[in-house]
Short mmCIF file of C-alpha atoms in Angstrom, two decimals:
data_model
loop_
_atom_site.label_atom_id
_atom_site.label_comp_id
_atom_site.label_asym_id
_atom_site.label_seq_id
_atom_site.Cartn_x
_atom_site.Cartn_y
_atom_site.Cartn_z
CA LEU A 1 165.82 61.50 99.17
CA HIS A 2 163.84 63.83 96.95
CA HIS A 3 165.27 65.24 93.77
CA HIS A 4 163.36 67.62 91.59
CA LEU A 5 164.42 68.96 88.24
CA ASN A 6 165.26 72.61 88.61
CA ALA A 7 165.45 75.13 85.79
CA ALA A 8 169.20 75.34 86.38
CA ASP A 9 169.47 71.61 85.61
CA ILE A 10 168.18 72.16 82.07
CA THR A 11 171.40 73.12 80.35
CA PRO A 12 172.08 73.45 76.64
CA GLU A 13 174.21 70.30 76.92
CA LEU A 14 171.31 68.35 78.44
CA LEU A 15 168.92 69.58 75.77
CA ALA A 16 171.42 68.53 73.09
CA LYS A 17 171.58 65.02 74.58
CA VAL A 18 167.79 64.79 74.68
CA ALA A 19 167.60 65.89 71.04
CA ARG A 20 170.17 63.26 70.02
CA LEU A 21 168.33 60.54 71.95
CA ASN A 22 165.07 61.67 70.36
CA ALA A 23 166.67 61.24 66.92
CA VAL A 24 167.67 57.66 67.81
CA ALA A 25 164.11 56.98 68.95
CA ALA A 26 162.65 58.45 65.76
CA ARG A 27 164.88 56.21 63.64
CA ARG A 28 163.54 53.26 65.64
CA GLY A 29 159.96 54.38 65.00
CA GLN A 30 159.41 55.19 68.66
CA SER A 31 158.78 58.20 70.81
CA LEU A 32 161.56 59.07 73.24
CA ALA A 33 159.41 57.81 76.13
CA GLN A 34 158.81 54.50 74.35
CA MET A 35 162.51 54.06 73.65
CA ALA A 36 163.33 54.79 77.28
CA VAL A 37 160.96 52.05 78.46
CA SER A 38 162.27 49.67 75.78
CA TRP A 39 165.86 50.41 76.79
CA VAL A 40 165.16 49.67 80.46
CA LEU A 41 163.46 46.39 79.52
CA ALA A 42 166.37 45.48 77.23
CA GLN A 43 168.72 45.83 80.22
CA GLY A 44 167.04 42.81 81.81
CA VAL A 45 164.70 44.69 84.11
CA THR A 46 161.52 42.64 84.30
CA SER A 47 159.13 45.45 85.17
CA VAL A 48 159.15 49.19 84.67
CA LEU A 49 157.14 51.69 86.68
CA ILE A 50 155.91 54.20 84.14
CA GLY A 51 153.43 56.34 86.10
CA PRO A 52 151.20 57.57 83.28
CA ARG A 53 148.89 60.46 84.02
CA THR A 54 146.42 59.73 81.23
CA MET A 55 145.09 56.72 79.36
CA GLU A 56 146.88 58.01 76.23
CA GLN A 57 150.21 58.01 78.06
CA LEU A 58 149.55 54.46 79.23
CA LYS A 59 148.73 53.30 75.70
CA ASP A 60 151.80 55.07 74.33
CA ASN A 61 154.10 53.54 76.94
CA LEU A 62 152.68 50.05 76.41
CA GLU A 63 153.73 50.27 72.75
CA ALA A 64 157.33 50.13 73.99
CA VAL A 65 157.08 46.36 74.54
CA ARG A 66 156.61 45.85 70.80
CA HIS A 67 160.17 46.92 70.05
CA VAL A 68 162.63 46.09 72.82
CA GLU A 69 165.44 44.85 70.60
CA PHE A 70 168.35 47.22 70.06
CA SER A 71 171.13 46.84 67.56
CA LYS A 72 174.68 47.07 68.82
CA GLU A 73 175.01 50.33 66.88
CA GLU A 74 171.95 51.81 68.63
CA LEU A 75 173.23 50.78 72.05
CA ASP A 76 176.68 52.18 71.28
CA GLU A 77 175.15 55.46 70.13
CA ILE A 78 172.98 55.74 73.25
CA ASP A 79 176.00 55.00 75.46
CA LYS A 80 178.02 57.64 73.63
CA ILE A 81 175.24 60.22 74.07
CA LEU A 82 174.83 59.46 77.77
CA GLY A 83 178.55 59.08 78.43
#
């Protein structure tokens, strides 16, 4: 099954969710990509395939392991945004 993001998938509602998630990440001192990796690891997943295209992306993504703890408030806010 192949799924590609189409221009029609990028709705104002989706962009608003991304902006809200980005604000949560910024408060945590992380990029959105770092928070995403941290969140997956915090769910008990033992390895995450990140697929970086550059060494800088790899270094940035590896920083996610430095901050994998989430407060209950952060998790509740993320759930509310994604819900």
